[in-house]
Short mmCIF file of C-alpha atoms in Angstrom, two decimals:
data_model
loop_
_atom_site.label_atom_id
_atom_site.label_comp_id
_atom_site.label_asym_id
_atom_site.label_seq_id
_atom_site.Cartn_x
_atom_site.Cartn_y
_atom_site.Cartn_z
CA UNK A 9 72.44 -159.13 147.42
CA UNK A 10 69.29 -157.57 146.42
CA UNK A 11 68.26 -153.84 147.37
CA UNK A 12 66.02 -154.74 150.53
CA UNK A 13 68.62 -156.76 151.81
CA UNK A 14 71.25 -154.23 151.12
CA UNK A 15 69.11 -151.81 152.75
CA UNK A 16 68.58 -154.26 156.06
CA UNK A 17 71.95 -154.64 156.36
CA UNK A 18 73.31 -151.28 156.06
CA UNK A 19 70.41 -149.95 158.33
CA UNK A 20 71.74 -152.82 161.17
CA UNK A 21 74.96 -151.46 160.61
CA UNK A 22 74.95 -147.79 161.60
CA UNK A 23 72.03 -148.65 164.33
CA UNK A 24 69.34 -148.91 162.57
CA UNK A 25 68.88 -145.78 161.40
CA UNK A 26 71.39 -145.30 158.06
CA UNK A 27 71.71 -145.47 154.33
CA UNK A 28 73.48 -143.74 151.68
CA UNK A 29 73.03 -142.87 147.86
CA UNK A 30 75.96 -144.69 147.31
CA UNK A 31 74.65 -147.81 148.53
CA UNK A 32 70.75 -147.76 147.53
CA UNK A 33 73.10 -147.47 143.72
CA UNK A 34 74.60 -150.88 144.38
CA UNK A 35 72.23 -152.35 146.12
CA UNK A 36 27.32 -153.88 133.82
CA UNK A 37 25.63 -157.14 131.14
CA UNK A 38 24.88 -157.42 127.47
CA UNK A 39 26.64 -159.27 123.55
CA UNK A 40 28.06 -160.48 119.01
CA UNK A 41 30.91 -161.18 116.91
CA UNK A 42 32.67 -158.70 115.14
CA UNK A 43 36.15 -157.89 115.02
CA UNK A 44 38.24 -158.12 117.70
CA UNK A 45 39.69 -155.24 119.45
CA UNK A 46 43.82 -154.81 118.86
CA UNK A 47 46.24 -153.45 121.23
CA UNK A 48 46.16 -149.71 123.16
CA UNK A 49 49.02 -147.65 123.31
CA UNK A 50 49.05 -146.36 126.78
CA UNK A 51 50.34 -142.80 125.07
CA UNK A 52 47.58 -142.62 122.92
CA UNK A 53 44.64 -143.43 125.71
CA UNK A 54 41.98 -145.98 125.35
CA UNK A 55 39.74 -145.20 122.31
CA UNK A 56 37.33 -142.05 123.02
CA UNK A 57 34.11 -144.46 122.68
CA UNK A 58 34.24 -147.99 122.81
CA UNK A 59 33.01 -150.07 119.70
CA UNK A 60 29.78 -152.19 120.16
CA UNK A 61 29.43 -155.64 120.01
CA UNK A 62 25.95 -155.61 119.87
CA UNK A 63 23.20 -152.60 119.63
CA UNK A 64 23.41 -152.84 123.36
CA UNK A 65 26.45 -153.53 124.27
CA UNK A 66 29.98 -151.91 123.98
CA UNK A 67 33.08 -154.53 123.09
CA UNK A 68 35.11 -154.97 126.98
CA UNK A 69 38.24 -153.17 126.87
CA UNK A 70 41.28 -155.05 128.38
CA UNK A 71 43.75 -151.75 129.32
CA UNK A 72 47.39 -152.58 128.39
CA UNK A 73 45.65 -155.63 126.98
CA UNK A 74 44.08 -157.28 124.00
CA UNK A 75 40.84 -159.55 123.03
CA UNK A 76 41.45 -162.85 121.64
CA UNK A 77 40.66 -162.74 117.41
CA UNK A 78 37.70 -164.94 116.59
CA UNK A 79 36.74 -166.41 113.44
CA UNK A 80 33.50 -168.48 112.43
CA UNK A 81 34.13 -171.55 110.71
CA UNK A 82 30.41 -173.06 110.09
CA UNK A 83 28.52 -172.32 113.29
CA UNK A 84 31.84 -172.28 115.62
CA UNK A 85 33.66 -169.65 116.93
CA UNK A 86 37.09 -170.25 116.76
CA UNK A 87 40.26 -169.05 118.42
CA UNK A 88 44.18 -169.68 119.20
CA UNK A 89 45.78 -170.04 122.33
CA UNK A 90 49.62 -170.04 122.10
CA UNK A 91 51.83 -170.30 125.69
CA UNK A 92 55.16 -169.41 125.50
CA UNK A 93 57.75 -167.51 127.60
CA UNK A 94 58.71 -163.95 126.65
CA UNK A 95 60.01 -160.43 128.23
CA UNK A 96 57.39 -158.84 129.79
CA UNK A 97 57.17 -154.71 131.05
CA UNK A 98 55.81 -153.83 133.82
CA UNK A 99 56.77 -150.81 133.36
CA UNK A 100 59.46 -148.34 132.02
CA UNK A 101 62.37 -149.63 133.53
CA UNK A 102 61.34 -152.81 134.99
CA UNK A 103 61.09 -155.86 132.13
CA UNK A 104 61.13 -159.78 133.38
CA UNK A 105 61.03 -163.25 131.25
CA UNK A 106 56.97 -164.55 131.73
CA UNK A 107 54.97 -166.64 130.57
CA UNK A 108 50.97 -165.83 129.24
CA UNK A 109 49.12 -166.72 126.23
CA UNK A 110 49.99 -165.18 122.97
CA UNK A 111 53.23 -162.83 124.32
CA UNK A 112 50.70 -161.59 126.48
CA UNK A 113 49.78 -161.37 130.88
CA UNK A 114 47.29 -161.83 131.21
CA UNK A 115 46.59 -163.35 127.76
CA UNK A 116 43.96 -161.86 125.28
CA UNK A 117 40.85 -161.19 126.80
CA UNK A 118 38.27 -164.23 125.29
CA UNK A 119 34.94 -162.56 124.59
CA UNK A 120 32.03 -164.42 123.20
CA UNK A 121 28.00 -164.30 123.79
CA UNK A 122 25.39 -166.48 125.16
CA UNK A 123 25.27 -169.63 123.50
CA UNK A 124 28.12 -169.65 121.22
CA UNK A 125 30.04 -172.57 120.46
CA UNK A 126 33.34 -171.95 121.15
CA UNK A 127 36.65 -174.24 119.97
CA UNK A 128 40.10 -172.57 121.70
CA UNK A 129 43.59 -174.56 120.42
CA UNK A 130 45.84 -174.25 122.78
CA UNK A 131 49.47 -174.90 121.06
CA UNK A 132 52.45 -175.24 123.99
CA UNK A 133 55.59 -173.57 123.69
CA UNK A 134 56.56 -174.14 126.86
CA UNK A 135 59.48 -176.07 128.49
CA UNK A 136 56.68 -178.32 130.53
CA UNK A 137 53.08 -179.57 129.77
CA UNK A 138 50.43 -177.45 130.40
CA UNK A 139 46.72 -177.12 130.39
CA UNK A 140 43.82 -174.32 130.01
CA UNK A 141 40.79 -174.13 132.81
CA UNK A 142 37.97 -172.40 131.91
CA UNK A 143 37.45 -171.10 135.04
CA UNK A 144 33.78 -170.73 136.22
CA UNK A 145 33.02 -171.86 132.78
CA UNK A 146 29.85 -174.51 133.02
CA UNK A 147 30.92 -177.06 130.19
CA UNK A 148 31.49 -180.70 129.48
CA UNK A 149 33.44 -182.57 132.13
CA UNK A 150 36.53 -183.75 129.78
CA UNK A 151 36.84 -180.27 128.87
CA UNK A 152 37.42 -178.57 132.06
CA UNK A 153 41.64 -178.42 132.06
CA UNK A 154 42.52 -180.87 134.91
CA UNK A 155 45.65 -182.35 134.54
CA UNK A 156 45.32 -186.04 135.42
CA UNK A 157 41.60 -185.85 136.46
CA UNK A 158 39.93 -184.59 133.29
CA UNK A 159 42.88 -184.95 130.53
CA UNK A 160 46.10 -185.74 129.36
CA UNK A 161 48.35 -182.39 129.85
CA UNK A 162 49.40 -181.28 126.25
CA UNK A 163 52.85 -181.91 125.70
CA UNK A 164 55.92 -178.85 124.85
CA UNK A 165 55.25 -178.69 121.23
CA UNK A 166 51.54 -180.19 120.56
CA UNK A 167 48.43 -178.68 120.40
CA UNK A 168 45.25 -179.68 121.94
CA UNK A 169 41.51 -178.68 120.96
CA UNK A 170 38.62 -177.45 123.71
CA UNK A 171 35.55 -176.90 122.43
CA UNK A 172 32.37 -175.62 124.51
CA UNK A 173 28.91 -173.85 124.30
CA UNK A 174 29.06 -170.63 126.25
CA UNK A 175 25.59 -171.80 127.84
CA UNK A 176 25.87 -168.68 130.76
CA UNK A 177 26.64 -165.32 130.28
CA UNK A 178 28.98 -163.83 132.95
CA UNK A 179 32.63 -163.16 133.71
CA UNK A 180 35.39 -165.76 133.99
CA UNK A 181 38.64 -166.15 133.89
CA UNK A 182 41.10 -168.84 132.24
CA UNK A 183 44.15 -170.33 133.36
CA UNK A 184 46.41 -173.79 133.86
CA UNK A 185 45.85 -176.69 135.77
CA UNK A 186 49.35 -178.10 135.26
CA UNK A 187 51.92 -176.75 137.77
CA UNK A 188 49.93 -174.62 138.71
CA UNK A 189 51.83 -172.51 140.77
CA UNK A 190 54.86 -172.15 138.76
CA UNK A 191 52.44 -171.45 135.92
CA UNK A 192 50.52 -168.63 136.83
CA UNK A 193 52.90 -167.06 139.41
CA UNK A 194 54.79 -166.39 136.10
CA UNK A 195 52.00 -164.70 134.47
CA UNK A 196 49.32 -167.68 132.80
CA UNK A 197 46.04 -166.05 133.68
CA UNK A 198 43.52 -164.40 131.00
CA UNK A 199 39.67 -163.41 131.15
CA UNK A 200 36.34 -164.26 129.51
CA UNK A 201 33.37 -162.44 129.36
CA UNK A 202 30.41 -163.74 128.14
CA UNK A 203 27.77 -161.25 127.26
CA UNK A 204 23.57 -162.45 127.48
CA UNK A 205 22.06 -162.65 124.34
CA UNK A 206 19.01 -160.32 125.81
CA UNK A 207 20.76 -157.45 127.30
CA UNK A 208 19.99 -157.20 131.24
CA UNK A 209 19.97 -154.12 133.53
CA UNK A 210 20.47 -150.36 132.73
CA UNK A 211 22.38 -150.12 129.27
CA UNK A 212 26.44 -149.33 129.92
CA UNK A 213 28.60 -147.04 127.90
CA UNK A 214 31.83 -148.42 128.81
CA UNK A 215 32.72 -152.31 129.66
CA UNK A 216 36.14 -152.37 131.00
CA UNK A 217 37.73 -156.01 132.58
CA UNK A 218 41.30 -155.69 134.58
CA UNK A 219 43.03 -158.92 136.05
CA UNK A 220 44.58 -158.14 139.48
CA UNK A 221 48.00 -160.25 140.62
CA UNK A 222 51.21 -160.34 142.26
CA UNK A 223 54.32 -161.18 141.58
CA UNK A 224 58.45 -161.86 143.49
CA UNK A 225 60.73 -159.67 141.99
CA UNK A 226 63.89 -159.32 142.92
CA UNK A 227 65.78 -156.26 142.03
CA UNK A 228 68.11 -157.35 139.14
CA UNK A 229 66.37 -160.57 138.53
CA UNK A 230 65.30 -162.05 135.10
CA UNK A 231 62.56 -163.82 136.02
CA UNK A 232 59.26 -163.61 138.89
CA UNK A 233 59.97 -166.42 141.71
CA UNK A 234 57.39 -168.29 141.71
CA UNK A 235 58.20 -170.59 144.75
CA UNK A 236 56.91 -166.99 146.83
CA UNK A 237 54.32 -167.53 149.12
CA UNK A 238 53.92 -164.33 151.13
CA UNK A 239 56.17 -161.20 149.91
CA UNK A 240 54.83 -160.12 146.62
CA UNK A 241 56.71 -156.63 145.65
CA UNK A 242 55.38 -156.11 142.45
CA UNK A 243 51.61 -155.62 142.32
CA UNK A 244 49.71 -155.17 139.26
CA UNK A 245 46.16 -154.50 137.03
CA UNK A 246 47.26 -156.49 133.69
CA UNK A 247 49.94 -157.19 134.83
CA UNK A 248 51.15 -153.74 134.72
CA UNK A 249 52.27 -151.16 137.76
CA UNK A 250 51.82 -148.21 137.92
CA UNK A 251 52.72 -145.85 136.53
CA UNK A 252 53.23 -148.57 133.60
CA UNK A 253 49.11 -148.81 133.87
CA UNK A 254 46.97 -147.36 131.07
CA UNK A 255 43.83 -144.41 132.49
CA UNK A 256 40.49 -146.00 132.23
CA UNK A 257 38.86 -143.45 130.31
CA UNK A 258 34.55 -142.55 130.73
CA UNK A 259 32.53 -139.50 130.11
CA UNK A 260 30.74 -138.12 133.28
CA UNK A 261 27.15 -139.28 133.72
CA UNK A 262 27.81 -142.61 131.45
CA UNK A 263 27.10 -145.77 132.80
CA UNK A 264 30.75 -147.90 133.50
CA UNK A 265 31.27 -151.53 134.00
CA UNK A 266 34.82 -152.91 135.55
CA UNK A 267 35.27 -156.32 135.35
CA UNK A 268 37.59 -157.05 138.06
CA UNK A 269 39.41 -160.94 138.23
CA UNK A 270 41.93 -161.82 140.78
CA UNK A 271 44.62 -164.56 139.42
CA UNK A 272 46.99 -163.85 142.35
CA UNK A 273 48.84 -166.75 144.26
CA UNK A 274 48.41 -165.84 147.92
CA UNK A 275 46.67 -162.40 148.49
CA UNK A 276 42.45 -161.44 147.85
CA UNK A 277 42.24 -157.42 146.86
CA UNK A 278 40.07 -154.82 148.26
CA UNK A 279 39.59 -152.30 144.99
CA UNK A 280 38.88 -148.88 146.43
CA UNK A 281 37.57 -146.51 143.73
CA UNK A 282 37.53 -142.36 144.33
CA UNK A 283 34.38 -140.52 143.77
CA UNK A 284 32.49 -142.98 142.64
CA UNK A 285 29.87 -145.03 144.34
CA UNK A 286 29.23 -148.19 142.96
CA UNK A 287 26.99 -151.66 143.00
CA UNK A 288 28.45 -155.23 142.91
CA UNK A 289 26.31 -156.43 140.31
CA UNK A 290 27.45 -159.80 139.12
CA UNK A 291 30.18 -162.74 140.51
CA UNK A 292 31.99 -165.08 138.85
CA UNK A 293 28.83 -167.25 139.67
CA UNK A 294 26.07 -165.19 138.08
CA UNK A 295 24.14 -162.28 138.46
CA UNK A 296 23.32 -160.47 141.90
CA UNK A 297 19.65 -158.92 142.13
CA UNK A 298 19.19 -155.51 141.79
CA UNK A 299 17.51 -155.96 145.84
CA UNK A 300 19.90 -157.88 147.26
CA UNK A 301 23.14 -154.86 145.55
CA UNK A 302 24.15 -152.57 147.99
CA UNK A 303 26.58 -149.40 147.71
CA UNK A 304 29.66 -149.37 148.37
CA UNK A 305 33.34 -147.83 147.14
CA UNK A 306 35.71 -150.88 147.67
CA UNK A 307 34.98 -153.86 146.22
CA UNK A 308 36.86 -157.13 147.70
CA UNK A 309 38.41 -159.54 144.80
CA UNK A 310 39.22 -162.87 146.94
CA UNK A 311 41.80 -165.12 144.91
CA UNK A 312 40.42 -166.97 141.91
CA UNK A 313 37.10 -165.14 142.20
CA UNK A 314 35.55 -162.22 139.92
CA UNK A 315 33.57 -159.17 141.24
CA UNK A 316 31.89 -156.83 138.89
CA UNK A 317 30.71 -153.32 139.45
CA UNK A 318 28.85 -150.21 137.75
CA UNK A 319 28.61 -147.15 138.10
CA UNK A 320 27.78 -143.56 136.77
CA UNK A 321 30.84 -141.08 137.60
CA UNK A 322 29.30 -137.67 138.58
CA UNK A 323 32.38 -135.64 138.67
CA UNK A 324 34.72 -134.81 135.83
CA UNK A 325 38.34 -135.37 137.01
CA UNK A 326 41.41 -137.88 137.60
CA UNK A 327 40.33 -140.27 139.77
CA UNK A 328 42.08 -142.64 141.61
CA UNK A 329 41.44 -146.15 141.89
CA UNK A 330 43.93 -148.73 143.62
CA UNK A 331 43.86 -152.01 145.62
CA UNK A 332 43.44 -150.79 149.71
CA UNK A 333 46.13 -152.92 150.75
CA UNK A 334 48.87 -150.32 151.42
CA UNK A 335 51.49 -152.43 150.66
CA UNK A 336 50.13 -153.09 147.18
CA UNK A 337 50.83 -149.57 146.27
CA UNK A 338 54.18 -149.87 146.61
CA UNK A 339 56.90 -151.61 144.69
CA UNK A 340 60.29 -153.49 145.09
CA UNK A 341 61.65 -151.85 148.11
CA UNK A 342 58.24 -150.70 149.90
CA UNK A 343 58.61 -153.21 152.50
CA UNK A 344 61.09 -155.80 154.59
CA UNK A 345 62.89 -152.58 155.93
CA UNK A 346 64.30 -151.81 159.78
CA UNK A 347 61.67 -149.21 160.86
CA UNK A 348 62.99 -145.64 160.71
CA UNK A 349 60.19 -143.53 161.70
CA UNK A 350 61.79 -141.43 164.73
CA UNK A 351 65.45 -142.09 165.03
CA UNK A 352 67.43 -139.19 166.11
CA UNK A 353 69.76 -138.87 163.90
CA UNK A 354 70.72 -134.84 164.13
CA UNK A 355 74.62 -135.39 163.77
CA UNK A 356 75.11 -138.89 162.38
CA UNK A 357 74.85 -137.49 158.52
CA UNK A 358 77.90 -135.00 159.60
CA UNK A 359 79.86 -137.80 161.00
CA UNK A 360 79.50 -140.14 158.22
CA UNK A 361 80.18 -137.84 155.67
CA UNK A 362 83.73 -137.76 156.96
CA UNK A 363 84.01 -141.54 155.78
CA UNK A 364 81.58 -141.40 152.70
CA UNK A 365 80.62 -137.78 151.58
CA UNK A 366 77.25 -138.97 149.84
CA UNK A 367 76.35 -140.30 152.79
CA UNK A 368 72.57 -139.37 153.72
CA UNK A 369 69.81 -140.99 156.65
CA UNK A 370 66.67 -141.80 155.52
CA UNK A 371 63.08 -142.60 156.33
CA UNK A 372 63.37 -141.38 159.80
CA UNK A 373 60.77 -138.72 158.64
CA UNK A 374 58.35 -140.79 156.89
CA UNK A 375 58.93 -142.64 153.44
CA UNK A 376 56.53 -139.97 151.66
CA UNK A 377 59.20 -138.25 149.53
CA UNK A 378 61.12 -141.65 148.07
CA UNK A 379 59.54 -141.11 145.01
CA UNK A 380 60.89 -137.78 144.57
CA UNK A 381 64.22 -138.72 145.00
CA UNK A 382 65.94 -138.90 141.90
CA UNK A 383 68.91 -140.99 143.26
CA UNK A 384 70.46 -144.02 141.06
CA UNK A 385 68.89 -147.37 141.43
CA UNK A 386 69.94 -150.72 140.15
CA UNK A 387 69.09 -151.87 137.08
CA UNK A 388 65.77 -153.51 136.05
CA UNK A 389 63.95 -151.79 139.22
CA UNK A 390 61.61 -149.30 140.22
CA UNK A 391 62.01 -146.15 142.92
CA UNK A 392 60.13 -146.93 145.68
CA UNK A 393 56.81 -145.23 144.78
CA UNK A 394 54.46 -143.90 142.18
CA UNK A 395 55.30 -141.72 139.09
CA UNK A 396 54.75 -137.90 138.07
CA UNK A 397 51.53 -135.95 138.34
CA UNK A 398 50.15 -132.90 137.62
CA UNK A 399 50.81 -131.81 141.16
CA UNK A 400 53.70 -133.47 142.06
CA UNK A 401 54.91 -137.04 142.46
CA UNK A 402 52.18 -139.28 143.05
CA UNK A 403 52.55 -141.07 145.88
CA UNK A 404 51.19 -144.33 145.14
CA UNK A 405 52.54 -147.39 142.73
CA UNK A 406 51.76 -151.01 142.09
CA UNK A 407 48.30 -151.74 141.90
CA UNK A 408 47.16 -148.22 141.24
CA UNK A 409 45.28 -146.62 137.68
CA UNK A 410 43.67 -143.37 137.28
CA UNK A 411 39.71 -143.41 136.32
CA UNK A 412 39.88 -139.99 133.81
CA UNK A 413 35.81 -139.01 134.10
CA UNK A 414 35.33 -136.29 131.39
CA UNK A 415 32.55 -134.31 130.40
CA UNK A 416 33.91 -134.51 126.63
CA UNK A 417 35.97 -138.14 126.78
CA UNK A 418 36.04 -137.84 122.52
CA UNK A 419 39.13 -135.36 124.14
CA UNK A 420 41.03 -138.60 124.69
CA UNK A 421 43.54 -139.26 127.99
CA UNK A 422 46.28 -137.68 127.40
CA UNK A 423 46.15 -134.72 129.50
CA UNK A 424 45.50 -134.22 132.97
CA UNK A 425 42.23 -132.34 134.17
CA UNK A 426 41.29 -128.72 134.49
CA UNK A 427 40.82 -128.13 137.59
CA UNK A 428 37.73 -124.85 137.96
CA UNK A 429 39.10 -121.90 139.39
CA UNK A 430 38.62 -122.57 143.42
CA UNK A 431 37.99 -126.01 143.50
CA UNK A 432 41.51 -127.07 144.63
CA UNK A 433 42.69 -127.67 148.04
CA UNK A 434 45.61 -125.16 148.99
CA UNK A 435 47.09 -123.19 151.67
CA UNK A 436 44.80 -121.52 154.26
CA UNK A 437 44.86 -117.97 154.23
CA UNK A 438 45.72 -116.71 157.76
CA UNK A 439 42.60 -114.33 157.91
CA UNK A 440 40.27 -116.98 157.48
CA UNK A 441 41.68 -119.41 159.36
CA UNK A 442 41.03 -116.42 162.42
CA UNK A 443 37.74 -115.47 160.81
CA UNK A 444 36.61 -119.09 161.46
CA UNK A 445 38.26 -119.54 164.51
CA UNK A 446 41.08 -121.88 163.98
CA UNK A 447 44.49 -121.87 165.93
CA UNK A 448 47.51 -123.88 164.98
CA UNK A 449 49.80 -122.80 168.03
#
């Protein structure tokens, strides 16, 4: 029995309204070709200025991620696609078997510029055929991925060639088209960017590209379920959650670019960033005109679309930026629950502490505090909520990241910001509170 269910029953048990410690235990546009860039370590931060591709244009970062290595042979750019299964982390503490591209979900970021031929083997190391979709891509018919429409699927063990001119710049994504839900519920999704040869629009600082999904994970389980069509518990940017997902770092007044891509079985995402206002200034599909962008500070990702926004941060600080979905900030045990909120429940914990003396109610207060609770929980899983910050737990998980806006970003991310004296919401003082006129009796 997983931990929700645990929880359900236990909660029906003692009317609805008990648990115990004991039992939660069991229970923005421009281009190039130079090197690619390697993995981040989250502890180390993302690199304190992005390398260029071009004059104009910075290289994307892929947080927690990696860009696919491409060589030239003759006038060709060439890279390698490998699928296999392998342990993925979401997190500390919370590993499953996946599959991706390389040992990687999403796989390496492809990144290429306008009118480059491009020839991607895939090799399959998979148990079942597969295929690769270049999604949004405009290319040759017979290259497009299809199982059974456009190709043969490539056998476990073989390797198959796709080769393409990059004839629009823009952002895509990549994926099967082979059982394709088993596929990508278990992690087979990846990103391409494709920068204009003539750079377009106000020049960006940082270029930044996160894939958005959600996975079934039961608490204890080896692997995602991919036969899930409606209650996703582990929500993620790179298939990481938080607080497994590397800071975006930016310097205030630069100009930023997220790339946003939404893989996801069932569910679209509405990215809400703080602080910042921003312009949606390209889709999957092409460009939007500078008169037809308007502001805004969420930005919907439907499923198997791309949105992608700039910005300039104007503050300096740690920034929050998560999907608005409130149940995609939580994780594993955020949801499925008998509802709490309210239940009188002044001398149950004295009664059933005469029968189990770790015996404790919960959640008839609110869930705000889960996180804090430093209880046991079974193995491969995460507490309900969030990880530690500078002013406590945060409150917020899954599909959350911190945007870390810094007037000196060479600094790197690795510690929190400075808050100037003042500038920090705290307790009223009592004499103001009169001064101004304010009564809380």
């Amino acid at each position: 029995m997983d931990r929700r269910r645990f929880i359900k029953a236990g909660s029906m048990l003692a009317a609805g309204a008990v648990l115990t410690k004991s039992t939660l235990a069991r229970a923005q546009d421009e281009a190039g070709g130079p090197e690619p860039l390697g993995d981040r370590d989250a502890a180390e931060g993302v690199p304190s200025r992005a390398p260029r591709i071009t004059n104009e244009q910075p290289h994307v970062l892929t947080p927690n991620g990696a860009t696919l290595p491409l060589r030239t042979v003759g006038n060709v750019r060439v890279g390698h696609l490998i699928a296999s299964s392998f342990e993925h982390e979401f997190a500390p503490g919370l590993k499953a078997q996946c599959w991706g591209y390389n040992h990687r979900t999403p796989g390496p970021t492809l990144e290429a510029v306008e009118g480059e031929r491009l020839r991607i083997y895939v090799t399959n190391r998979l148990s079942e055929p597969t295929t690769v979709h270049w999604h949004g891509v405009i290319l040759p018919n017979g290259m497009d991925g299809v199982a059974g429409l456009t190709q043969r699927a490539i056998p476990p063990g073989e390797t198959f060639m796709y080769e393409f001119t990059a004839r629009y710049p823009g952002t895509f994504m990549y994926h099967p088209h082979f059982d394709e839900m088993t596929q990508i519920a278990l992690g087979m999704t990846g990103m391409i960017v494709v920068h204009p040869r003539r750079a377009r629009g106000p020049r960006v600082q940082r270029d930044f590209v996160l894939m958005t999904h959600e996975w079934r994970l039961d608490v204890g389980a080896r692997r995602p379920d991919p036969l899930e069509m409606t209650d996703f518990n582990v929500l993620t940017f790179n298939s990481r959650t938080f607080p497994g997902t590397e800071p975006l770092l930016m310097g205030r007044g630069e100009r930023v670019r997220i790339r946003f891509g939404n893989l996801s079985p069932m569910s679209h995402h509405p990215i809400h960033l703080h602080g910042m206002s921003f312009a949606t200034t390209a889709t999957d599909g092409g460009y939007i005109p500078r008169s037809a962008q308007v502001p805004n500070t969420t930005v919907l990702v439907p499923v198997g679309s791309t949105r992608v926004i700039e910005f300039v941060p104007e503050q300096s600080g740690d920034w929050a930026m998560h999907c608005h979905m409130t149940h995609h900030v939580m994780t594993q045990m955020g949801h499925g629950i008998p509802n709490m909120i309210g239940t009188q429940t002044s001398d149950l914990d004295t009664r059933m502490r005469r029968i189990e003396p770790r015996y404790m109610t919960m959640a008839q207060d609110g869930m705000g505090s889960m996180g804090e609770m430093k209880m046991p929980i079974p193995k491969n899983s995460l507490p309900m909520r969030g990880g530690p910050g500078p002013f406590g737990n945060i409150d917020m998980g899954g599909m959350f990241t911190i945007l870390k806006v810094r007037d000196s970003p060479m600094k790197g991310t690795g510690l929190w910001y400075s808050h100037p004296q003042g500038t920090v919401a705290g307790p009223a003082d009592a004499s103001q509170m009169r001064a101004d006129g304010i009564e809380t009796t």
